[in-house]
Short mmCIF file of C-alpha atoms in Angstrom, two decimals:
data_model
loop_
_atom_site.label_atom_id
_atom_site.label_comp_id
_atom_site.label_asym_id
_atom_site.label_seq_id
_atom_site.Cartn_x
_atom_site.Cartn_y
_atom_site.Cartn_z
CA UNK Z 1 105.31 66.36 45.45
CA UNK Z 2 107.13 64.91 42.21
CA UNK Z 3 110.31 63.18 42.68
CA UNK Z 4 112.52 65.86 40.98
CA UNK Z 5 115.42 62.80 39.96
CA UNK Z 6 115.42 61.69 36.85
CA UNK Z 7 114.86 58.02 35.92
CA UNK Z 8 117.44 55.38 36.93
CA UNK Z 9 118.46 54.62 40.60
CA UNK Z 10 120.96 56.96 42.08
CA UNK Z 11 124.10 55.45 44.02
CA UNK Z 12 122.14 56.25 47.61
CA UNK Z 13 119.01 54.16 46.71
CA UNK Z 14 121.37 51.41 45.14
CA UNK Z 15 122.82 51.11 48.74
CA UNK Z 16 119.05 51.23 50.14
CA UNK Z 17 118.14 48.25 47.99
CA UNK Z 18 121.58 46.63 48.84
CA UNK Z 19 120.64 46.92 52.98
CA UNK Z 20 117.74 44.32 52.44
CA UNK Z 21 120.41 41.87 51.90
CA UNK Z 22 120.20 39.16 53.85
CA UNK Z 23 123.61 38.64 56.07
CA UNK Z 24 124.86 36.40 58.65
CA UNK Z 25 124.97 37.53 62.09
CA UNK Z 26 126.43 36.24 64.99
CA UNK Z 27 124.58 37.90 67.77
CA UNK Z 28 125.98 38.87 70.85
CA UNK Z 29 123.04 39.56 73.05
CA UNK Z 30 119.20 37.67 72.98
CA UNK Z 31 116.59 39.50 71.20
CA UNK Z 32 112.97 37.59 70.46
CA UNK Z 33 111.42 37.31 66.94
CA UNK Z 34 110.41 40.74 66.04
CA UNK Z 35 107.30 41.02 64.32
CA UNK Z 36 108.34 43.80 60.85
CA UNK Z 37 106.73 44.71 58.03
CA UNK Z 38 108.66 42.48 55.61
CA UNK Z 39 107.97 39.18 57.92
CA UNK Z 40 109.27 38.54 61.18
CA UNK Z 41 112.96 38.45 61.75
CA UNK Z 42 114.59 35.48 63.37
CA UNK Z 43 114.68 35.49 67.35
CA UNK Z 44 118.70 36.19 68.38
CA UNK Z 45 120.23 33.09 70.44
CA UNK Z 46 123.85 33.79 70.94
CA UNK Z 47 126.19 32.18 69.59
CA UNK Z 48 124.03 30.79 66.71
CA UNK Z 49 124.31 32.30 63.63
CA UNK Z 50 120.93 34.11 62.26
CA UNK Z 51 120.64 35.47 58.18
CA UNK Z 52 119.56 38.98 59.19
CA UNK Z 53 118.98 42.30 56.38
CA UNK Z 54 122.11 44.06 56.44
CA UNK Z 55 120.45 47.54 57.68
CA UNK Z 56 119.43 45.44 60.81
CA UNK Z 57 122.74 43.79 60.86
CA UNK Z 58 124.67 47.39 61.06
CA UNK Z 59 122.01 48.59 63.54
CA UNK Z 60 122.90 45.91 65.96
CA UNK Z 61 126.86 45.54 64.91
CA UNK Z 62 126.51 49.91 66.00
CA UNK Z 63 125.11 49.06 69.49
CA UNK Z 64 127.66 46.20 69.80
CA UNK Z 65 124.81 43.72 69.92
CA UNK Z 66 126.23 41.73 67.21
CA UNK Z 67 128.91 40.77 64.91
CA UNK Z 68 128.80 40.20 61.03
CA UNK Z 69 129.93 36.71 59.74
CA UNK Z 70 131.44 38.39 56.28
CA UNK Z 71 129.58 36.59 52.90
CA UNK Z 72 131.70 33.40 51.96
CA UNK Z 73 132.99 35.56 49.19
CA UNK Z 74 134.61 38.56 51.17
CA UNK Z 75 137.93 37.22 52.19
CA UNK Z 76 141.17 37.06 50.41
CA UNK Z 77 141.55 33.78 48.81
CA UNK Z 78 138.02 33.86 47.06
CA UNK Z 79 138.45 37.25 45.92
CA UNK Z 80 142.09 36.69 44.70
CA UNK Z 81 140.50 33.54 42.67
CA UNK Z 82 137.97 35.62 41.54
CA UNK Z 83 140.12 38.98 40.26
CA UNK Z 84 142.62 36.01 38.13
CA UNK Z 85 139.63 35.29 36.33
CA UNK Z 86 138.43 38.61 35.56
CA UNK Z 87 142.29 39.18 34.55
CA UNK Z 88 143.25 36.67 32.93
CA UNK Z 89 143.49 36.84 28.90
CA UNK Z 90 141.00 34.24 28.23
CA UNK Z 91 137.79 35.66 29.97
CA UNK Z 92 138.86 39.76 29.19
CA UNK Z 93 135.52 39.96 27.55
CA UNK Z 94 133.24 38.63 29.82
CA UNK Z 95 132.56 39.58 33.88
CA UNK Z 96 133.69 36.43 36.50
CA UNK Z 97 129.49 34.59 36.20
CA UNK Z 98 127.23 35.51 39.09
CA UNK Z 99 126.09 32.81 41.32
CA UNK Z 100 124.28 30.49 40.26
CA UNK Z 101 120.29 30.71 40.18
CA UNK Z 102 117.66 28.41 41.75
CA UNK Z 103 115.49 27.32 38.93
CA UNK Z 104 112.58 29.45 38.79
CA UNK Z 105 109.80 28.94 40.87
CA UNK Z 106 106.51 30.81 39.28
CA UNK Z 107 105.10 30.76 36.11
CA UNK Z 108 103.89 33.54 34.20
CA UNK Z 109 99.96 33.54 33.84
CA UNK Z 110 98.01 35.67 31.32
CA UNK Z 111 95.43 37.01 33.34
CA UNK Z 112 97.96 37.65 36.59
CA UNK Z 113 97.94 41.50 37.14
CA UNK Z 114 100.94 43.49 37.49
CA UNK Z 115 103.19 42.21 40.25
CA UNK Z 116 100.22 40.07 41.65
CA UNK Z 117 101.88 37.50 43.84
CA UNK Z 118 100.85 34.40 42.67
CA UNK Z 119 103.41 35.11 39.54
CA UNK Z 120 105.94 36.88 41.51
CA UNK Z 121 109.85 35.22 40.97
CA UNK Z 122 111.99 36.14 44.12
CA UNK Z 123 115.38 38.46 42.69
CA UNK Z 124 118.08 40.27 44.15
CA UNK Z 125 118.27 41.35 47.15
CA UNK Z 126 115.36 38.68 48.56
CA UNK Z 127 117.39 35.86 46.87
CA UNK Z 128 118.48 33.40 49.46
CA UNK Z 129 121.98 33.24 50.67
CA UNK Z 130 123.78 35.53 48.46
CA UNK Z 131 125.63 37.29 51.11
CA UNK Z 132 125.47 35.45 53.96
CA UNK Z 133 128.03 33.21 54.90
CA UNK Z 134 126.96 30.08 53.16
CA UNK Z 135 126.78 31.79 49.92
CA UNK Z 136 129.02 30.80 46.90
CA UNK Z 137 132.56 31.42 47.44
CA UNK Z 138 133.12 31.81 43.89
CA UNK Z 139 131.33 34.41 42.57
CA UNK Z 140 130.29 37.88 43.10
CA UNK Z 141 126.09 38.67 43.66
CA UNK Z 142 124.51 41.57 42.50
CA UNK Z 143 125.32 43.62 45.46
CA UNK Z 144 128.87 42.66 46.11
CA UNK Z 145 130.77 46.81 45.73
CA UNK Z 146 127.96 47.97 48.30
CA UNK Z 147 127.56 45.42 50.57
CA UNK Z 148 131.81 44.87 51.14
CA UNK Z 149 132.29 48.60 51.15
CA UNK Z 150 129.05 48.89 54.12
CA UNK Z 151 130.68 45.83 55.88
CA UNK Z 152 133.87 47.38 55.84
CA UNK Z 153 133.25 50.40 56.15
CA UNK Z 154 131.02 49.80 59.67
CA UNK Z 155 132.49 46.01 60.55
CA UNK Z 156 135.84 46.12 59.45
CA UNK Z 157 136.86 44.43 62.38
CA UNK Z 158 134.71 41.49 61.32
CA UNK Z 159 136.53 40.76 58.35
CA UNK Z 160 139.44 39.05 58.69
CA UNK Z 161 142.79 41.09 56.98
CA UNK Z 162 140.41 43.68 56.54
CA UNK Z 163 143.06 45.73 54.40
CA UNK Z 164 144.14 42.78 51.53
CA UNK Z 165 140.53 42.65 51.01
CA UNK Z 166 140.14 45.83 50.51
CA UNK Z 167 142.93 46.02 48.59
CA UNK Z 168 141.19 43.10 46.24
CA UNK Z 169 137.79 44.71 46.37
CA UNK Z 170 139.82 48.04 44.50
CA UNK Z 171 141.46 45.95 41.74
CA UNK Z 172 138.61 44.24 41.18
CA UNK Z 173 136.45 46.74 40.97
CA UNK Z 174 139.24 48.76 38.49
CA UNK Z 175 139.36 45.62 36.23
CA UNK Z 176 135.50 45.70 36.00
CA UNK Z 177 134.73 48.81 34.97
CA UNK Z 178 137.52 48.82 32.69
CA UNK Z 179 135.72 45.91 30.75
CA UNK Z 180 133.07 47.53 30.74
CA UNK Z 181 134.21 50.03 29.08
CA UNK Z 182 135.57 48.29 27.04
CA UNK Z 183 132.06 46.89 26.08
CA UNK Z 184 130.75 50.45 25.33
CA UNK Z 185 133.00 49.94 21.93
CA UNK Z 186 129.99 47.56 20.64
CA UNK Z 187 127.26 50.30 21.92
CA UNK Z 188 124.99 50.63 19.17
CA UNK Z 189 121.47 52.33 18.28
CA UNK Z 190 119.53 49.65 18.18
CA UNK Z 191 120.78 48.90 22.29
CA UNK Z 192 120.92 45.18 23.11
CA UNK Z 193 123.74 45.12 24.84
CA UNK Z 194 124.21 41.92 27.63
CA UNK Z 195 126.15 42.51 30.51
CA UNK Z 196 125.83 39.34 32.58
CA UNK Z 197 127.51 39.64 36.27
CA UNK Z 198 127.56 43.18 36.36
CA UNK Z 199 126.86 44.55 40.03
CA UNK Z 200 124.26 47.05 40.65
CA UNK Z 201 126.49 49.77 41.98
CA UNK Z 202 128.48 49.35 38.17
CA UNK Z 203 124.71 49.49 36.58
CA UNK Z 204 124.09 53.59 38.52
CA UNK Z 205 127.33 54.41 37.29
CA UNK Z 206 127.19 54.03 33.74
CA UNK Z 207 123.55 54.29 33.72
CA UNK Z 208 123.76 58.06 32.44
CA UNK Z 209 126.48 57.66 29.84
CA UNK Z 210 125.41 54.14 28.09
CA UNK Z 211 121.73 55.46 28.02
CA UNK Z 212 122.83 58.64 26.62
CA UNK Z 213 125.36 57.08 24.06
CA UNK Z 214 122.38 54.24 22.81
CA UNK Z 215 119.58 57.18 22.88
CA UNK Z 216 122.18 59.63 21.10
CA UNK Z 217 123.35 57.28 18.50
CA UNK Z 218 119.14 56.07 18.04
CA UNK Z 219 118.01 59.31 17.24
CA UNK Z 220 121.07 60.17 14.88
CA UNK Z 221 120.50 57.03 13.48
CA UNK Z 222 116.46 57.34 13.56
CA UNK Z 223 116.22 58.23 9.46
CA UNK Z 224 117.89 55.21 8.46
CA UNK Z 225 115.92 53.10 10.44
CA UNK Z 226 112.94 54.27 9.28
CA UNK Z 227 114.14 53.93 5.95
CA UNK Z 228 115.04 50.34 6.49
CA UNK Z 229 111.72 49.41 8.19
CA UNK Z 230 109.80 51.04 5.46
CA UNK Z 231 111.68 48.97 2.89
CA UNK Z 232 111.34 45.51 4.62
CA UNK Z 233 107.32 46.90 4.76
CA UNK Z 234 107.83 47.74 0.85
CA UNK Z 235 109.05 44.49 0.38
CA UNK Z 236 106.90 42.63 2.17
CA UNK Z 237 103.99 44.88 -0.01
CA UNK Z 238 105.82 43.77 -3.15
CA UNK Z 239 105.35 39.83 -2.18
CA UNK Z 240 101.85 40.76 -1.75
CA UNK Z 241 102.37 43.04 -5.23
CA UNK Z 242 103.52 40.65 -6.98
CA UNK Z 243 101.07 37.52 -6.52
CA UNK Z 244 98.68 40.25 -7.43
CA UNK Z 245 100.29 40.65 -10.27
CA UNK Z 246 100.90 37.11 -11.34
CA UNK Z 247 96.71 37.30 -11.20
CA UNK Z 248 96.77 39.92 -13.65
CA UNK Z 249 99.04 38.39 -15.89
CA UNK Z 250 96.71 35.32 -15.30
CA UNK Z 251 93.88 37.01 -16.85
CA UNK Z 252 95.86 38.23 -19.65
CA UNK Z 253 96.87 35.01 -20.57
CA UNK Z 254 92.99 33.62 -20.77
CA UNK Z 255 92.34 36.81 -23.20
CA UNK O 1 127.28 24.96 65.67
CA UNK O 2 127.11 26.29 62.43
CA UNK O 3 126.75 22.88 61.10
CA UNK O 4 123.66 21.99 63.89
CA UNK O 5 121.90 25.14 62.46
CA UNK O 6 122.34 23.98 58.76
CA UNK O 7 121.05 20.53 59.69
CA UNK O 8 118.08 21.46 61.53
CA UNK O 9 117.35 23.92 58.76
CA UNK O 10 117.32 21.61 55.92
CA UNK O 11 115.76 19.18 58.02
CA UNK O 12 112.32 21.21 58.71
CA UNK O 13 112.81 21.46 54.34
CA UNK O 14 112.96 25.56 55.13
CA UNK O 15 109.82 27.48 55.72
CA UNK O 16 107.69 28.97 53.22
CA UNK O 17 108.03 32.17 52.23
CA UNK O 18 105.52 34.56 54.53
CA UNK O 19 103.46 36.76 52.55
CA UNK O 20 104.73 39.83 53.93
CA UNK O 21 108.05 39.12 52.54
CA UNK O 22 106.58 38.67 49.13
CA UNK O 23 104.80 42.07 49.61
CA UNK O 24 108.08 43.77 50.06
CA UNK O 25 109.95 42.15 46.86
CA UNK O 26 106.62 42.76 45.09
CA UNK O 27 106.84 46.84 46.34
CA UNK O 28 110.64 46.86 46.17
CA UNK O 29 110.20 45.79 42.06
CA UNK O 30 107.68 48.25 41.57
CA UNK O 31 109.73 50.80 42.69
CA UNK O 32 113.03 49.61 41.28
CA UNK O 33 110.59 49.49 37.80
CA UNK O 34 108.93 52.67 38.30
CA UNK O 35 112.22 54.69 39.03
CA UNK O 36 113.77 53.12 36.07
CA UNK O 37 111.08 52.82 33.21
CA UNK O 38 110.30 55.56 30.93
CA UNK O 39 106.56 55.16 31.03
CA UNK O 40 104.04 54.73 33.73
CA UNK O 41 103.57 51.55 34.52
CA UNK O 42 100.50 49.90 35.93
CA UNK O 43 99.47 50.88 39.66
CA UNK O 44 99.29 47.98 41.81
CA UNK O 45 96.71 48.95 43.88
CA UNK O 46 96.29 45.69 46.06
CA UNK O 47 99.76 45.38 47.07
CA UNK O 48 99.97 49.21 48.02
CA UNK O 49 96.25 48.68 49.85
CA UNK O 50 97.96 45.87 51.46
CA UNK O 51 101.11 47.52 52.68
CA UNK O 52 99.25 50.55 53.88
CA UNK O 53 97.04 48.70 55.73
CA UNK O 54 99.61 46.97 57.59
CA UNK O 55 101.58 50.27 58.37
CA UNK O 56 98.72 51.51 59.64
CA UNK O 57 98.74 48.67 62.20
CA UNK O 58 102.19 48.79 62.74
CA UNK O 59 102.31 52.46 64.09
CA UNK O 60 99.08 51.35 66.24
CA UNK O 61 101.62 49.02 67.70
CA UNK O 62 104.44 51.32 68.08
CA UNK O 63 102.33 53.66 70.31
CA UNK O 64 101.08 50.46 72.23
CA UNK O 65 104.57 49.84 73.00
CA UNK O 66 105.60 53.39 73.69
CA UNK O 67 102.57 53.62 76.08
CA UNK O 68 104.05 50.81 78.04
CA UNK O 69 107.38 52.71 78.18
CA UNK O 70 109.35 49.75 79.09
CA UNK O 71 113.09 50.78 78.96
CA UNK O 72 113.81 47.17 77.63
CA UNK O 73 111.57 47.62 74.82
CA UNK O 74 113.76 50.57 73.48
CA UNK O 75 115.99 48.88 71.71
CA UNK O 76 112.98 47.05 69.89
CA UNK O 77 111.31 50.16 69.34
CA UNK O 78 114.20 51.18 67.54
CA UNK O 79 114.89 48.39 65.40
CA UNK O 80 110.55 48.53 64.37
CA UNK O 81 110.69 52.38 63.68
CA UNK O 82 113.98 52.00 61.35
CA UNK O 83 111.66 49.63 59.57
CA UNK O 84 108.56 51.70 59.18
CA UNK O 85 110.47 54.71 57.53
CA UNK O 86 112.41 52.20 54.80
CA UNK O 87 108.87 51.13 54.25
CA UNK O 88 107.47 54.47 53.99
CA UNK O 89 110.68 56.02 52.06
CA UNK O 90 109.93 52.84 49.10
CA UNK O 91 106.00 53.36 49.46
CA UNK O 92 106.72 57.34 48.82
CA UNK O 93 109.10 57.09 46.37
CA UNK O 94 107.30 54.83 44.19
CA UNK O 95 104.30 57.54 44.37
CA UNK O 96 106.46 60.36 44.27
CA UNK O 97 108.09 58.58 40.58
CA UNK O 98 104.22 58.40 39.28
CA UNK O 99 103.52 61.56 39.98
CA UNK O 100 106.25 63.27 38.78
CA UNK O 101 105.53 60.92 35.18
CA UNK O 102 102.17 62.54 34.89
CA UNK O 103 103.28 65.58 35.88
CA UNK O 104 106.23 65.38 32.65
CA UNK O 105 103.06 63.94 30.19
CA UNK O 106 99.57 64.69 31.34
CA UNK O 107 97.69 64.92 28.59
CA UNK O 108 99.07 61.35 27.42
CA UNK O 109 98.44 60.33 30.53
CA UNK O 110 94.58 61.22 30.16
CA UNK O 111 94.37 60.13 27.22
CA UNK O 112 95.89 56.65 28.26
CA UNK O 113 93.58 56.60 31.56
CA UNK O 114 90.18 56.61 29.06
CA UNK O 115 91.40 53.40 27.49
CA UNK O 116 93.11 51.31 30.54
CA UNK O 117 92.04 52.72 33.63
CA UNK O 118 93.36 50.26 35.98
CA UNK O 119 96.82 52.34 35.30
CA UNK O 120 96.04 55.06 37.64
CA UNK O 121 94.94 54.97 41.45
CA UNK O 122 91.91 56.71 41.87
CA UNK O 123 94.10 59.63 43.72
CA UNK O 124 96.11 59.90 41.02
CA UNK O 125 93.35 60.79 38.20
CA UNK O 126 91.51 62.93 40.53
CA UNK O 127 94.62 64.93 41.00
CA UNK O 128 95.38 64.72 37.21
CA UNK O 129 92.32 65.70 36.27
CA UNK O 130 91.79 68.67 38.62
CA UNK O 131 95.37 69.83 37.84
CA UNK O 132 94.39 70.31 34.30
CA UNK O 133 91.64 71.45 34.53
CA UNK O 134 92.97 74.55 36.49
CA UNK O 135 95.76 74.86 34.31
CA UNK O 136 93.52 74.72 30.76
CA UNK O 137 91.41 77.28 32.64
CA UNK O 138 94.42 79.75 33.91
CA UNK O 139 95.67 79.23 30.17
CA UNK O 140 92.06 80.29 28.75
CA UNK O 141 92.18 83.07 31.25
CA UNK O 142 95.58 84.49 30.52
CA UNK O 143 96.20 84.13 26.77
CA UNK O 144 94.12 81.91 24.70
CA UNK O 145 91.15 83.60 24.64
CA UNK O 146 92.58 86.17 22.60
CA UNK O 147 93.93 83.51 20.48
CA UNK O 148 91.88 82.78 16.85
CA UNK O 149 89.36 79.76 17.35
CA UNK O 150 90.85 77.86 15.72
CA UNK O 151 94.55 77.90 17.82
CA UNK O 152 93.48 77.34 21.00
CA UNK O 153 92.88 73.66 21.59
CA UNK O 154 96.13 72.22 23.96
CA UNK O 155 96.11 68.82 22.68
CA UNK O 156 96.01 69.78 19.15
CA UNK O 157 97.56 66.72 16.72
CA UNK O 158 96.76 68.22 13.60
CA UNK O 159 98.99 69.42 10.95
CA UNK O 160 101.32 65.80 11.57
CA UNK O 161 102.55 67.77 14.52
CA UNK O 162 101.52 66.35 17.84
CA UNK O 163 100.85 68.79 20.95
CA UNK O 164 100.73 65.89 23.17
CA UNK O 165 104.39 65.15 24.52
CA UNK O 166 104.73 61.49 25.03
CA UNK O 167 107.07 59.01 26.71
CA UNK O 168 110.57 57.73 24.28
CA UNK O 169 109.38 54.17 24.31
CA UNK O 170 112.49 53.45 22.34
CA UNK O 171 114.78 54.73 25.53
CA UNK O 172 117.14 52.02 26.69
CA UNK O 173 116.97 50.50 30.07
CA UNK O 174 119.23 48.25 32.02
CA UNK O 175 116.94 44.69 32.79
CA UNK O 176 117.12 41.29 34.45
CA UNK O 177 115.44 38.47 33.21
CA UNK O 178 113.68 36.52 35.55
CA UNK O 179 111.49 33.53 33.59
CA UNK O 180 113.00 32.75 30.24
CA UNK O 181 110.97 35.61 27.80
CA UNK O 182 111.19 34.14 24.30
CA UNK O 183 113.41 36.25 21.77
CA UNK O 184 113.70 40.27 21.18
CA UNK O 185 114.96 42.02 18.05
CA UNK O 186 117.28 44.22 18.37
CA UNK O 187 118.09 47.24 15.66
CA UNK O 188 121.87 47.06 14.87
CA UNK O 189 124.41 49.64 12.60
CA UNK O 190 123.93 46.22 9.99
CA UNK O 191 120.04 45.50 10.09
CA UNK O 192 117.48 43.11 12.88
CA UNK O 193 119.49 41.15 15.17
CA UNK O 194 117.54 38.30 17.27
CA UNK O 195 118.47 37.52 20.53
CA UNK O 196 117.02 35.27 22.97
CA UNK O 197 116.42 36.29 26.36
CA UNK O 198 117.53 33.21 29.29
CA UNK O 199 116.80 33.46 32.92
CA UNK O 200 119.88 35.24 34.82
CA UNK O 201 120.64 37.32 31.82
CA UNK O 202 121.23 41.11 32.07
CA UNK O 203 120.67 43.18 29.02
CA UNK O 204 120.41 46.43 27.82
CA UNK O 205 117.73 46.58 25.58
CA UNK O 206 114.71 49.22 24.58
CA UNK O 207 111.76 49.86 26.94
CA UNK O 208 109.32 48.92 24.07
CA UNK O 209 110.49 45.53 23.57
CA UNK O 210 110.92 44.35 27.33
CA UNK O 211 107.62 46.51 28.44
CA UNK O 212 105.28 43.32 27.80
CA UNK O 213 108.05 41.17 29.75
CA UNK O 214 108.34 43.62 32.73
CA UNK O 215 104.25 43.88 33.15
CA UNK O 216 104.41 39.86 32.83
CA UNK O 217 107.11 39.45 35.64
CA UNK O 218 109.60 37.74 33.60
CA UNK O 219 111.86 40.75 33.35
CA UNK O 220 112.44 43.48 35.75
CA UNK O 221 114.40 46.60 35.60
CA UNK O 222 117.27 47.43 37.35
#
């Protein structure tokens, strides 16, 4: 049957891509290398540390089996550093920078087919340590509203002062969308709009309203487009034109 | 200890990635992109040949360990099963978002399947082509045949009005660059802005100019 939602992700299946996270766990119990679908998983030898997805992380961190080592980002200090920048008067136009990037590791070939693997570049959430506990301290990944509310929300007692990050997580997530906002000011027809650092639970939520507003404003706007493109094609005619016409005057001359 | 497992990682220089894995980003992108784009996109039939095959052999091994019934392997079976059905939710979501784009455009949709067939499975033309063909025929059966000639047709383009209802390739989407893409103009209130696209970047921009990017690999939507 046809998926009756319309296009864009909806908050749910931003939380479904957020669970393949990779996050550190600290397992309580052994467990052997399982053999899944999306490669084997890493065999459990307490007390080491493993990077597990977060969906297995709260399955075992449910049965007690585990604990979650919180990213290197979710505690207070980083997250205090983290909402001065966003506040501060300086940077009130831009989002705090996402981590930083790897340099990438494919190239894009002409003859690769769609999604063939030999071209593939690893993103968010298969990006390596971006929520585990050896990821930057100073910046927020993709993922960061979903993956602190799912780690509080089911591992609060993980986190240490559980409440002043929370606390954090709420201003900083106030301050956020109030930029961008903010940014919808500069929404025009033609789109183009860069929002670097913005987190994918931010992207579902204004989805619906800056699509509508840059669709809205194109197709009020559609006439004088046209216009213009038909002018710059005019013009570029008239060059043409008007060598042909130099031609013509040519010929008059040599009568 | 920490610090023992960090060495020992970076040590071994950190195992490729398995193929598997890259199966899953490559699936989880193609749904991601097929949930968010306004157009159907390609159908990558080897990586969804691939997958299936290996769910196939993953619920052989499911009953193989329920056969055994060993109480210890509960807990396993629990943590395998949970991992089938994310698989099969992205697998069916990203056929369910096809189906319900030729469902919204199917006569654009046939029309685009003559000239690049690789876009459809073969599933997913039988069924479009079936489908329409009942419907055209209920429609014939029901009311156009006591239309004039000349008004029957259902993908009629003439008079500079189009019957065929297509895709806004002009829609905005929300995008990631992945590989450095080269520039894109963008239509401003004051005339043709350029702007160039870097790795890391997030944009809003319109499906038609990222659509080459996004079939590439250097941008994917979000």
């Amino acid at each position: 049957m046809a998926l009756p939602l319309p296009p864009g992700l909806t908050p749910s299946e931003v939380g479904f891509l957020c669970e393949m996270e990779l996050v550190t766990v600290i397992p309580r119990q052994r467990l052997e290398s399982l053999e899944l679908l999306g490669g084997p998983t890493q065999p459990l030898n307490p007390p080491f540390p493993v990077p597990l997805p977060l969906w297995l992380a709260l399955l075992l961190k449910r049965q007690r089996r585990a604990n979650i080592q919180p990213p290197a980002w979710l505690n207070v200090p980083s997250l205090t550093q983290i909402l001065e920048f966003e506040t501060a008067e300086t940077t009130a136009a831009v989002f705090s920078p996402p981590p930083g990037l790897p340099p990438p590791t494919s190239t894009a070939e002409e003859e690769a087919s769609y999604l063939a693997s030999e071209t593939l570049e690893l993103s968010t959430p298969f990006l390596k340590d971006t929520h585990t506990s050896r990821a930057q301290a100073d910046a927020l990944p993709y993922h960061w509203l979903e993956l602190s509310h799912l780690v509080l929300t089911h591992a609060g007692d993980d986190v240490e002062d559980a409440d002043a990050v929370r606390r954090l997580l709420r201003d900083l997530r106030e301050v956020r969308m109030s930029k961008l906002r903010k940014g919808f000011r500069v929404l025009e027809s033609g789109a183009g709009l860069q929002i670097n650092g913005v987190g994918g639970m931010e992207v579902a939520e204004v989805r619906g309203f800056v699509g509508g507003v840059v669709d809205g404003l194109r197709k009020i706007g559609r006439s004088r487009e046209e216009a213009r493109r038909e002018r710059e094609a005019e013009e570029q005619e008239n060059g043409f034109g008007s060598s042909s016409y130099r031609d013509e005057d040519d010929d008059d001359m040599q009568l | 200890m920490a610090d023992i497992a960090d060495i020992l990682a970076s040590v071994s220089g950190g195992p490729s990635i398995p193929q598997s894995t890259l199966d899953l980003q490559a699936l989880t992108r193609a749904w991601v992109n097929e949930r968010t784009a306004p157009e159907l996109l390609p159908y990558p039939g080897e990586l969804v040949d691939r997958i299936m095959q290996r769910i196939a052999t993953q619920i052989e091994a499911i009953e193989m360990m329920n056969a055994t019934a060993d109480p210890s392997a509960n807990f396993k079976l629990v943590i395998v099963q949970t991992e089938l059905e994310r698989f099969k939710f992205l697998v069916r979501s990203l056929l369910r978002a096809r189906i319900a784009k030729i469902d919204a455009y199917p006569h654009h949709t046939l029309a685009m399947s003559q000239t690049s067939p690789a876009n459809l499975s073969h599933l997913e033309s039988q069924y479009l082509h079936h489908h329409q063909h009942l419907l055209s025929s209920h429609y014939h059966t029901a009311f156009l045949s006591s239309f004039p000639q000349g008004l029957r047709k259902l993908d009629d383009t003439a008079g500079g009005i189009s019957m065929v209802d297509k895709p806004d390739e002009d829609t905005a989407v929300f995008c990631r660059i992945l590989r450095d893409a080269g520039q894109v103009e963008i239509q401003g209130e004051q005339g043709v802005g350029v702007v160039e696209l870097h790795r890391g970047d997030i944009w809003v921009l319109r499906w038609r100019d990222v659509r080459e990017g996004v079939e590439r690999g250097d941008i994917e939507l979000i």
